[in-house]
Short mmCIF file of C-alpha atoms in Angstrom, two decimals:
data_model
loop_
_atom_site.label_atom_id
_atom_site.label_comp_id
_atom_site.label_asym_id
_atom_site.label_seq_id
_atom_site.Cartn_x
_atom_site.Cartn_y
_atom_site.Cartn_z
CA MET A 199 -47.11 12.96 -30.32
CA ILE A 200 -49.14 14.94 -27.84
CA ILE A 201 -47.13 16.13 -24.84
CA LYS A 202 -49.74 15.75 -22.15
CA ILE A 203 -50.11 17.94 -19.07
CA TRP A 204 -51.29 15.91 -16.09
CA PRO A 205 -53.83 17.70 -13.94
CA ASN A 206 -52.86 17.99 -10.27
CA SER A 207 -54.33 15.22 -8.15
CA GLY A 208 -55.49 15.81 -4.60
CA LYS A 209 -52.61 13.85 -3.15
CA LEU A 210 -49.98 15.61 -5.21
CA GLY A 211 -51.34 19.03 -4.28
CA THR A 212 -50.19 21.94 -6.38
CA ILE A 213 -46.73 20.85 -7.37
CA ARG A 214 -45.07 22.52 -10.31
CA ARG A 215 -45.19 20.19 -13.33
CA LEU A 216 -42.53 20.14 -15.96
CA ILE A 217 -44.04 20.32 -19.41
CA LEU A 218 -41.97 19.17 -22.34
CA ALA A 219 -43.32 20.63 -25.56
CA LEU A 220 -41.71 21.63 -28.85
CA GLY A 221 -38.28 21.54 -27.29
CA VAL A 222 -39.02 24.33 -24.80
CA LEU A 223 -39.22 23.94 -21.03
CA PHE A 224 -42.16 25.63 -19.34
CA THR A 225 -43.08 25.65 -15.67
CA MET A 226 -46.51 25.87 -14.11
CA SER A 227 -47.07 28.29 -11.25
CA SER A 228 -47.36 26.74 -7.82
CA THR A 229 -49.20 27.96 -4.77
CA LEU A 230 -46.39 26.39 -2.76
CA GLY A 231 -43.91 28.65 -4.49
CA ALA A 232 -41.36 25.89 -5.08
CA ASP A 233 -38.04 26.94 -6.56
CA LYS A 234 -37.51 26.73 -10.30
CA THR A 235 -36.92 23.17 -11.48
CA SER A 236 -33.50 22.51 -12.97
CA ALA A 237 -33.55 21.69 -16.68
CA THR A 238 -30.41 19.53 -16.53
CA HIS A 239 -32.45 16.34 -16.62
CA ALA A 240 -33.28 17.09 -20.26
CA ALA A 241 -29.70 16.05 -21.03
CA ALA A 242 -30.10 12.59 -19.53
CA GLY A 243 -31.89 9.49 -20.76
CA TYR A 244 -30.65 8.46 -24.21
CA MET A 245 -27.98 10.71 -25.63
CA PRO A 246 -27.38 9.63 -29.22
CA TRP A 247 -25.17 8.05 -29.88
CA THR A 248 -22.79 6.45 -27.40
CA TRP A 249 -21.46 4.05 -30.06
CA ASN A 250 -21.74 3.50 -33.79
CA SER A 251 -20.18 1.02 -36.19
CA SER A 252 -18.50 3.78 -38.27
CA ALA A 253 -19.13 1.73 -41.41
CA ARG A 254 -21.81 -0.37 -43.08
CA ILE A 255 -22.18 -3.75 -41.38
CA LEU A 256 -25.73 -4.56 -42.51
CA GLU A 257 -27.38 -4.79 -45.89
CA ASP A 258 -30.39 -2.56 -46.44
CA ASN A 259 -32.92 -5.37 -46.05
CA SER A 260 -31.07 -7.53 -43.54
CA ASN A 261 -32.99 -8.36 -40.39
CA MET A 262 -31.59 -7.88 -36.90
CA TRP A 263 -32.30 -9.57 -33.57
CA PHE A 264 -30.91 -8.95 -30.10
CA ALA A 265 -30.51 -11.81 -27.62
CA ASP A 266 -27.92 -13.04 -25.13
CA VAL A 267 -25.95 -15.62 -27.12
CA ASN A 268 -23.20 -16.26 -24.55
CA GLY A 269 -25.12 -15.87 -21.28
CA ASP A 270 -23.19 -12.88 -19.92
CA GLY A 271 -26.30 -10.75 -19.40
CA LYS A 272 -25.61 -8.51 -22.39
CA ALA A 273 -27.75 -8.51 -25.52
CA ASP A 274 -25.78 -9.64 -28.56
CA MET A 275 -26.60 -8.73 -32.16
CA ILE A 276 -27.67 -11.36 -34.68
CA SER A 277 -28.39 -10.92 -38.37
CA LYS A 278 -29.20 -12.94 -41.46
CA GLY A 279 -27.92 -12.36 -44.99
CA GLU A 280 -30.66 -10.87 -47.16
CA ALA A 281 -32.36 -12.72 -50.02
CA GLY A 282 -30.52 -12.49 -53.33
CA ALA A 283 -27.17 -11.57 -51.79
CA TRP A 284 -24.09 -13.79 -51.95
CA ASN A 285 -24.54 -14.48 -48.22
CA ALA A 286 -28.30 -15.07 -48.35
CA GLY A 287 -29.37 -17.15 -45.35
CA PHE A 288 -26.03 -16.91 -43.56
CA VAL A 289 -26.37 -16.25 -39.82
CA TYR A 290 -24.09 -13.69 -38.14
CA VAL A 291 -23.39 -12.97 -34.47
CA ALA A 292 -21.67 -9.94 -32.93
CA LEU A 293 -21.10 -10.36 -29.20
CA SER A 294 -21.63 -7.18 -27.19
CA ASN A 295 -18.49 -5.63 -25.72
CA GLY A 296 -20.60 -3.60 -23.29
CA THR A 297 -20.77 -0.50 -25.45
CA GLY A 298 -21.63 -1.82 -28.90
CA TYR A 299 -20.84 -4.40 -31.57
CA PRO A 300 -17.38 -3.80 -33.03
CA SER A 301 -17.42 -6.70 -35.50
CA TRP A 302 -19.08 -9.96 -36.43
CA SER A 303 -17.52 -12.44 -34.01
CA TRP A 304 -19.08 -15.50 -35.69
CA ASP A 305 -20.87 -16.48 -38.88
CA SER A 306 -22.30 -19.74 -40.19
CA GLY A 307 -20.09 -19.74 -43.31
CA LYS A 308 -22.95 -21.03 -45.47
CA ARG A 309 -26.71 -20.76 -45.85
CA MET A 310 -28.45 -21.82 -42.65
CA ILE A 311 -31.87 -20.20 -43.10
CA ASP A 312 -34.20 -20.14 -46.11
CA ASP A 313 -35.16 -16.69 -47.32
CA ASN A 314 -38.73 -16.90 -46.03
CA SER A 315 -38.21 -19.11 -43.01
CA THR A 316 -39.25 -17.84 -39.61
CA ILE A 317 -36.47 -17.51 -37.05
CA CYS A 318 -36.65 -16.86 -33.31
CA PHE A 319 -34.28 -16.75 -30.37
CA ALA A 320 -35.11 -18.31 -27.00
CA ASP A 321 -33.43 -20.40 -24.29
CA VAL A 322 -34.40 -23.98 -25.16
CA ASN A 323 -32.19 -25.76 -22.61
CA GLY A 324 -32.22 -23.31 -19.69
CA ASP A 325 -28.51 -22.49 -19.68
CA GLY A 326 -29.07 -18.73 -19.96
CA LYS A 327 -27.99 -18.57 -23.59
CA ALA A 328 -30.32 -17.70 -26.46
CA ASP A 329 -30.75 -20.60 -28.87
CA LEU A 330 -31.84 -20.35 -32.51
CA ILE A 331 -35.20 -21.80 -33.61
CA SER A 332 -36.54 -21.86 -37.15
CA LYS A 333 -39.50 -23.17 -39.13
CA GLY A 334 -39.21 -24.57 -42.65
CA GLN A 335 -40.74 -22.22 -45.21
CA ALA A 336 -43.96 -22.92 -47.11
CA GLY A 337 -43.47 -24.87 -50.34
CA ALA A 338 -40.14 -26.34 -49.33
CA TYR A 339 -39.57 -30.04 -48.64
CA ASN A 340 -39.18 -29.18 -44.96
CA ALA A 341 -42.23 -26.92 -44.75
CA GLY A 342 -43.51 -26.87 -41.18
CA PHE A 343 -40.47 -28.63 -39.72
CA ILE A 344 -39.05 -27.09 -36.53
CA TYR A 345 -35.28 -26.70 -36.14
CA VAL A 346 -33.19 -25.90 -33.07
CA SER A 347 -29.56 -24.87 -32.85
CA LEU A 348 -28.31 -24.66 -29.27
CA SER A 349 -25.93 -21.78 -28.64
CA ASN A 350 -22.30 -22.76 -28.18
CA GLY A 351 -21.57 -19.43 -26.49
CA LYS A 352 -20.23 -17.88 -29.68
CA GLY A 353 -22.78 -18.76 -32.33
CA TYR A 354 -24.79 -21.65 -33.77
CA SER A 355 -22.90 -24.67 -35.10
CA GLY A 356 -25.56 -26.21 -37.30
CA TRP A 357 -28.93 -27.60 -36.32
CA THR A 358 -28.63 -29.66 -33.14
CA TRP A 359 -32.23 -30.94 -33.37
CA ASN A 360 -35.09 -31.00 -35.86
CA SER A 361 -38.61 -32.42 -35.80
CA SER A 362 -37.97 -34.69 -38.85
CA ALA A 363 -41.57 -34.12 -39.95
CA ARG A 364 -44.09 -31.33 -40.38
CA ILE A 365 -45.52 -30.26 -37.03
CA LEU A 366 -46.83 -26.84 -38.07
CA GLU A 367 -49.10 -25.76 -40.91
CA ASP A 368 -47.75 -23.08 -43.21
CA ASN A 369 -49.93 -20.36 -41.71
CA SER A 370 -49.95 -21.61 -38.14
CA LYS A 371 -48.46 -19.16 -35.72
CA LEU A 372 -45.90 -20.16 -33.17
CA TRP A 373 -44.91 -18.68 -29.84
CA LEU A 374 -41.98 -19.48 -27.58
CA ASP A 375 -42.42 -19.04 -23.84
CA ASP A 376 -41.88 -20.88 -20.56
CA VAL A 377 -45.15 -22.73 -19.90
CA ASN A 378 -43.98 -24.74 -16.87
CA GLY A 379 -41.53 -22.32 -15.25
CA ASP A 380 -38.46 -24.56 -15.51
CA GLY A 381 -36.37 -21.92 -17.28
CA LYS A 382 -36.63 -23.64 -20.65
CA THR A 383 -38.63 -22.08 -23.45
CA ASP A 384 -41.56 -24.17 -24.67
CA LEU A 385 -43.28 -24.15 -28.06
CA ILE A 386 -46.92 -23.08 -28.46
CA SER A 387 -49.07 -22.98 -31.58
CA LYS A 388 -52.65 -22.52 -32.76
CA GLY A 389 -54.44 -24.42 -35.53
CA GLU A 390 -54.79 -22.23 -38.61
CA ALA A 391 -58.11 -20.87 -39.90
CA GLY A 392 -59.99 -23.30 -42.16
CA ALA A 393 -58.15 -26.38 -40.93
CA TRP A 394 -59.82 -29.20 -39.00
CA ASN A 395 -57.97 -28.01 -35.88
CA ALA A 396 -58.66 -24.31 -36.33
CA GLY A 397 -58.39 -22.49 -33.00
CA ILE A 398 -57.04 -25.48 -31.09
CA VAL A 399 -54.07 -24.55 -28.87
CA TYR A 400 -51.00 -26.81 -28.74
CA VAL A 401 -48.07 -26.98 -26.31
CA ALA A 402 -44.75 -28.81 -26.69
CA LEU A 403 -42.66 -28.67 -23.53
CA SER A 404 -38.93 -28.40 -24.15
CA ASN A 405 -36.91 -31.51 -23.35
CA GLY A 406 -33.71 -29.45 -23.26
CA THR A 407 -32.77 -30.16 -26.85
CA GLY A 408 -35.97 -29.54 -28.81
CA TYR A 409 -39.68 -30.30 -29.09
CA PRO A 410 -40.21 -33.98 -29.92
CA SER A 411 -44.00 -33.88 -29.82
CA TRP A 412 -47.01 -31.90 -28.72
CA THR A 413 -47.32 -32.65 -25.01
CA TRP A 414 -50.79 -31.08 -24.73
CA ASN A 415 -53.60 -29.68 -26.85
CA SER A 416 -56.92 -28.06 -25.97
CA GLY A 417 -58.92 -30.74 -27.81
CA LYS A 418 -61.39 -28.19 -29.14
CA ARG A 419 -61.44 -24.67 -30.48
CA MET A 420 -60.18 -22.27 -27.83
CA ILE A 421 -59.36 -19.23 -29.97
CA ASP A 422 -61.40 -17.59 -32.73
CA ASP A 423 -59.63 -17.34 -36.07
CA ASN A 424 -59.13 -13.59 -35.81
CA SER A 425 -58.64 -13.35 -32.07
CA THR A 426 -55.24 -12.18 -30.92
CA MET A 427 -53.19 -14.25 -28.45
CA TRP A 428 -50.51 -13.22 -25.99
CA PHE A 429 -48.39 -15.01 -23.41
CA ALA A 430 -47.45 -13.27 -20.17
CA ASP A 431 -47.12 -14.10 -16.47
CA VAL A 432 -50.42 -12.90 -14.98
CA ASN A 433 -49.97 -14.31 -11.47
CA GLY A 434 -46.21 -14.05 -10.95
CA ASP A 435 -45.47 -17.79 -10.74
CA LYS A 436 -42.89 -17.62 -13.57
CA LYS A 437 -45.16 -19.58 -15.92
CA ALA A 438 -46.43 -18.04 -19.14
CA ASP A 439 -50.21 -17.66 -19.07
CA LEU A 440 -52.43 -17.44 -22.15
CA LEU A 441 -54.39 -14.27 -22.91
CA ALA A 442 -56.78 -13.44 -25.71
CA LYS A 443 -59.19 -10.77 -26.90
CA GLY A 444 -62.62 -11.48 -28.39
CA GLN A 445 -62.63 -10.80 -32.13
CA ALA A 446 -64.50 -7.91 -33.75
CA GLY A 447 -68.11 -8.67 -34.65
CA ALA A 448 -68.43 -11.55 -32.19
CA ALA A 449 -70.67 -11.52 -29.13
CA ASN A 450 -67.56 -11.29 -26.98
CA ALA A 451 -65.82 -8.61 -29.06
CA GLY A 452 -63.33 -6.73 -26.91
CA PHE A 453 -63.63 -9.11 -23.94
CA VAL A 454 -60.28 -10.05 -22.34
CA TYR A 455 -59.63 -13.70 -21.45
CA VAL A 456 -56.99 -15.33 -19.23
CA SER A 457 -56.00 -18.98 -18.90
CA LEU A 458 -53.50 -19.50 -16.10
CA SER A 459 -50.88 -22.11 -16.94
CA THR A 460 -51.11 -25.39 -15.02
CA GLY A 461 -47.46 -26.06 -15.83
CA SER A 462 -48.34 -28.31 -18.73
CA SER A 463 -51.55 -26.92 -20.22
CA TYR A 464 -54.09 -24.11 -20.45
CA PRO A 465 -57.49 -24.97 -18.97
CA TYR A 466 -60.46 -23.40 -20.69
CA TRP A 467 -60.48 -19.75 -19.65
CA THR A 468 -59.87 -19.28 -15.90
CA TRP A 469 -61.00 -15.63 -16.03
CA ASN A 470 -62.71 -13.26 -18.44
CA SER A 471 -63.72 -9.61 -18.23
CA GLY A 472 -67.42 -10.35 -18.77
CA ARG A 473 -67.82 -7.24 -20.90
CA ARG A 474 -66.05 -5.27 -23.60
CA MET A 475 -62.80 -3.88 -22.26
CA ILE A 476 -60.91 -3.15 -25.49
CA ASP A 477 -62.12 -1.43 -28.67
CA ASP A 478 -61.93 -3.57 -31.80
CA ASN A 479 -58.89 -1.66 -33.04
CA GLY A 480 -57.55 -0.76 -29.62
CA SER A 481 -54.00 -1.95 -29.03
CA MET A 482 -53.00 -4.14 -26.09
CA TRP A 483 -49.69 -4.85 -24.39
CA PHE A 484 -48.65 -6.82 -21.32
CA ALA A 485 -45.83 -5.52 -19.12
CA ASP A 486 -44.98 -5.32 -15.42
CA ILE A 487 -45.84 -1.71 -14.55
CA ASN A 488 -45.41 -1.94 -10.77
CA GLY A 489 -42.53 -4.39 -10.51
CA ASP A 490 -44.42 -7.11 -8.62
CA GLY A 491 -43.57 -9.85 -11.13
CA LYS A 492 -47.07 -9.91 -12.61
CA SER A 493 -47.81 -8.74 -16.15
CA ASP A 494 -50.21 -5.81 -16.23
CA LEU A 495 -52.50 -4.86 -19.11
CA VAL A 496 -51.90 -1.65 -21.07
CA SER A 497 -54.04 -0.29 -23.88
CA LYS A 498 -54.44 2.76 -26.09
CA GLY A 499 -57.73 4.24 -27.27
CA GLN A 500 -58.29 3.59 -30.97
CA ALA A 501 -58.19 6.30 -33.63
CA GLY A 502 -61.48 8.13 -34.13
CA ALA A 503 -62.89 7.12 -30.75
CA GLU A 504 -63.69 9.55 -27.95
CA ASN A 505 -60.70 8.21 -26.02
CA SER A 506 -58.36 8.21 -29.01
CA GLY A 507 -54.73 8.25 -27.89
CA GLN A 508 -55.47 7.86 -24.19
CA VAL A 509 -53.33 5.31 -22.36
CA TYR A 510 -54.91 2.84 -19.93
CA VAL A 511 -53.40 0.52 -17.32
CA CYS A 512 -55.01 -2.35 -15.44
CA LEU A 513 -52.79 -3.86 -12.77
CA SER A 514 -53.02 -7.64 -12.52
CA ASN A 515 -54.84 -8.95 -9.45
CA GLY A 516 -53.20 -12.36 -9.92
CA THR A 517 -56.12 -13.89 -11.78
CA GLY A 518 -57.03 -11.29 -14.40
CA TYR A 519 -57.79 -7.65 -15.09
CA PRO A 520 -61.06 -6.54 -13.47
CA TRP A 521 -61.02 -2.99 -14.84
CA TRP A 522 -58.75 -0.06 -15.64
CA THR A 523 -56.86 1.05 -12.53
CA TRP A 524 -55.31 4.13 -14.21
CA ASP A 525 -55.72 6.20 -17.36
CA SER A 526 -54.00 9.26 -18.74
CA GLY A 527 -57.22 11.29 -18.72
CA SER A 528 -56.63 12.75 -22.16
CA ARG A 529 -54.74 12.05 -25.38
CA MET A 530 -51.13 11.06 -24.73
CA ILE A 531 -50.21 9.29 -27.99
CA ASP A 532 -50.91 10.31 -31.58
CA ASP A 533 -52.95 7.81 -33.58
CA ASN A 534 -50.01 6.66 -35.68
CA SER A 535 -47.28 6.89 -33.07
CA THR A 536 -45.66 3.61 -32.11
CA MET A 537 -45.36 2.48 -28.48
CA TRP A 538 -42.85 0.22 -26.74
CA PHE A 539 -42.45 -0.97 -23.17
CA ALA A 540 -39.08 -1.53 -21.48
CA ASP A 541 -37.30 -0.91 -18.18
CA VAL A 542 -35.37 2.29 -18.88
CA ASP A 543 -34.01 2.95 -15.39
CA GLY A 544 -33.48 -0.59 -14.08
CA ASP A 545 -35.98 -0.39 -11.21
CA GLY A 546 -37.94 -3.47 -12.30
CA LYS A 547 -40.90 -1.44 -13.52
CA THR A 548 -41.73 -1.12 -17.20
CA GLU A 549 -41.64 2.30 -18.84
CA LEU A 550 -43.54 3.62 -21.86
CA LEU A 551 -41.60 4.76 -24.92
CA SER A 552 -42.87 6.35 -28.10
CA ILE A 553 -41.70 8.06 -31.26
CA GLY A 554 -43.26 11.15 -32.81
CA GLN A 555 -45.29 10.15 -35.85
CA ALA A 556 -44.15 10.74 -39.42
CA GLY A 557 -44.95 14.20 -40.76
CA ALA A 558 -45.49 15.75 -37.33
CA ILE A 559 -43.32 18.53 -35.92
CA ASN A 560 -41.73 15.93 -33.64
CA ASP A 561 -41.27 13.29 -36.35
CA GLY A 562 -38.62 10.83 -35.16
CA TRP A 563 -38.26 12.30 -31.68
CA LEU A 564 -37.91 9.65 -28.98
CA TYR A 565 -39.91 9.99 -25.74
CA PHE A 566 -40.18 7.97 -22.59
CA SER A 567 -42.36 8.12 -19.51
CA LEU A 568 -41.23 6.49 -16.29
CA SER A 569 -43.64 4.18 -14.53
CA THR A 570 -45.17 5.56 -11.34
CA GLY A 571 -46.05 2.04 -10.19
CA THR A 572 -49.68 2.56 -11.16
CA GLY A 573 -49.39 4.28 -14.53
CA PHE A 574 -47.07 6.63 -16.38
CA GLU A 575 -45.99 10.12 -15.36
CA PRO A 576 -45.86 12.95 -17.92
CA TRP A 577 -43.17 12.44 -20.54
CA THR A 578 -40.05 12.23 -18.39
CA TRP A 579 -37.56 12.71 -21.21
CA TYR A 580 -37.49 13.46 -24.91
CA SER A 581 -34.69 13.67 -27.45
CA GLY A 582 -35.49 17.20 -28.67
CA ARG A 583 -34.71 16.27 -32.25
CA LYS A 584 -35.15 13.50 -34.77
CA ILE A 585 -33.02 10.50 -33.84
CA ILE A 586 -35.11 7.65 -35.27
CA ASN A 587 -35.68 7.54 -39.03
CA ASN A 588 -37.96 4.54 -39.16
CA THR A 589 -40.00 2.93 -36.39
CA THR A 590 -39.24 -0.50 -37.84
CA SER A 591 -35.54 0.13 -37.21
CA LEU A 592 -35.65 0.63 -33.45
CA TRP A 593 -34.73 -2.08 -30.95
CA LEU A 594 -34.64 -2.01 -27.15
CA ALA A 595 -32.16 -4.34 -25.46
CA ASP A 596 -29.66 -4.34 -22.60
CA VAL A 597 -26.35 -3.89 -24.40
CA ASN A 598 -24.14 -3.52 -21.31
CA GLY A 599 -25.90 -5.79 -18.81
CA ASP A 600 -26.80 -3.09 -16.27
CA GLY A 601 -30.50 -3.97 -16.22
CA LYS A 602 -31.53 -0.91 -18.23
CA SER A 603 -32.90 -1.08 -21.77
CA ASP A 604 -30.65 0.61 -24.31
CA ILE A 605 -31.71 1.73 -27.79
CA ILE A 606 -30.30 0.43 -31.04
CA THR A 607 -31.08 1.61 -34.54
CA LYS A 608 -29.88 1.04 -38.09
CA GLY A 609 -29.00 3.75 -40.58
CA GLU A 610 -31.68 4.23 -43.20
CA ALA A 611 -31.17 3.57 -46.91
CA PRO A 612 -30.43 5.46 -49.02
CA GLY A 613 -28.16 7.68 -47.03
CA PRO A 614 -24.59 8.15 -45.85
CA THR A 615 -25.15 5.94 -42.80
CA ALA A 616 -27.12 3.17 -44.53
CA GLY A 617 -26.30 -0.12 -42.82
CA TYR A 618 -24.53 1.50 -39.89
CA VAL A 619 -25.56 0.35 -36.41
CA PHE A 620 -26.03 2.92 -33.64
CA VAL A 621 -26.28 2.34 -29.88
CA SER A 622 -27.33 4.70 -27.12
CA LEU A 623 -26.82 3.39 -23.60
CA SER A 624 -29.44 4.41 -21.05
CA THR A 625 -28.01 6.90 -18.57
CA ASP A 626 -29.15 7.70 -15.05
CA LEU A 627 -31.93 10.24 -15.08
CA LEU A 628 -31.55 13.52 -13.28
CA ILE A 629 -35.09 14.07 -12.11
CA THR A 630 -36.64 16.35 -9.51
CA LYS A 631 -37.99 14.12 -6.73
CA TYR A 632 -40.86 14.92 -4.37
CA GLU A 633 -41.69 13.55 -0.92
CA TYR A 634 -45.02 14.04 0.86
CA ASN A 635 -46.31 13.99 4.40
CA ALA A 636 -49.25 11.90 5.62
CA ALA A 637 -51.66 14.66 4.59
CA GLY A 638 -50.40 14.54 1.02
CA GLN A 639 -48.58 17.88 1.25
CA ILE A 640 -45.17 18.31 -0.24
CA LYS A 641 -42.45 17.77 2.37
CA THR A 642 -39.17 17.71 0.46
CA VAL A 643 -38.08 18.58 -3.08
CA THR A 644 -34.73 17.17 -4.24
CA TYR A 645 -33.43 18.78 -7.42
CA PRO A 646 -31.11 17.07 -9.95
CA ASP A 647 -28.10 19.00 -8.62
CA GLY A 648 -28.72 17.58 -5.12
CA ILE A 649 -30.20 20.72 -3.59
CA LYS A 650 -33.10 20.00 -1.24
CA ILE A 651 -35.97 22.28 -0.27
CA TYR A 652 -37.84 21.48 2.95
CA TYR A 653 -41.43 22.53 3.66
CA GLU A 654 -42.99 22.95 7.11
CA TYR A 655 -46.68 23.32 7.97
CA ASP A 656 -48.64 24.32 11.05
CA LYS A 657 -51.19 22.03 12.69
CA ASN A 658 -53.86 23.35 10.33
CA GLY A 659 -51.83 22.41 7.26
CA ASN A 660 -50.77 25.95 6.36
CA LEU A 661 -47.30 26.41 4.91
CA ILE A 662 -45.12 28.24 7.43
CA SER A 663 -41.62 27.84 6.00
CA ARG A 664 -39.64 26.73 3.01
CA LYS A 665 -35.90 26.42 3.37
CA LYS A 666 -32.85 24.69 1.97
#
């Protein structure tokens, strides 16, 4: 990971910036002569580990999910017995106690899921509890069937609904999101490549128990076979809108498309960028950067390009993403570093998290950058040592229900902690805060220990005093 130094902007003046690099704190000189920034904030953020299972509770290849099974606002842990084991296909639930997952509080007692079946968690009936949804695996008698098990508040007592017939092709993708804003999660799919309905989009609105039939389809190809699809709330009306990117090699390669949900369907694209906005291999995410309830667009420059590793943000205007409203200005992320987005401090804005890439000096270090409301400030916090062994074994979920995303990881095999579960609760950040006057000059600095420094200027904008 590159620890980026942000150049001073005109509005920010010549404030000292804190640079986090190689575990050492450096400070830039300031023409304002501000007092030395306290380093105590480096001990906040995620301090591994606030809880661990103290013993193996997961097999090496067991999957994990985090969702609120009992509706108390805390993310519970769910797992499935791995293929070939005596408990293959069993489903397990460990309800959060606010700090971690002391034991499995429920299990299905028998196989519930085929080894290669897809499983998802979403609120099908709008009661605030995460329900279990699965798709029959390819080659089985129930291939393409959809199954729902409504949460009973403790676990999943068998399938409460199933489609009774194939409704999805083996390679058709499925998404679960709230299309009509009623608080129930709806089912969305796309016809698979090569089929008669390739690229057609389908919606099945939840009836509170399951998905009896497709309630809408686009009637014609809407998505290219290799185009990526996302669902996010672009206009803040609580309905999931459809987004796509033009596939590589096509005339519209790298174009961004939006179809605002009507509450039951997706009309042919309601907005598009009209030009390439994303490189063919550039990554895209949708997250609420400024806390206005609309999903903003975030991207990273692709490896080998001039803007490789730069981070870009385009704030939603309620209909689409006209152009990038902020960028990091230089490389911020290594080519092979993974990125996540979550609300670390509970302010309603989404933060950027990353892990140092394998083989680098900061391999396995965890970083996050708080949202400024328009983009991301320099790395706000970093772990200072390796705490994540494998990027596929990191989850972000609210374990204690305080509105902040906590981190969860699983011990890597082979090793003494293989199958252990670790939790680190997000702690309040101790960050130096700056306030400015109407001219953009620094007015007050509040340090993590509570000390404040006040700045006064004459009518010409010259600094005349600095005092506590």
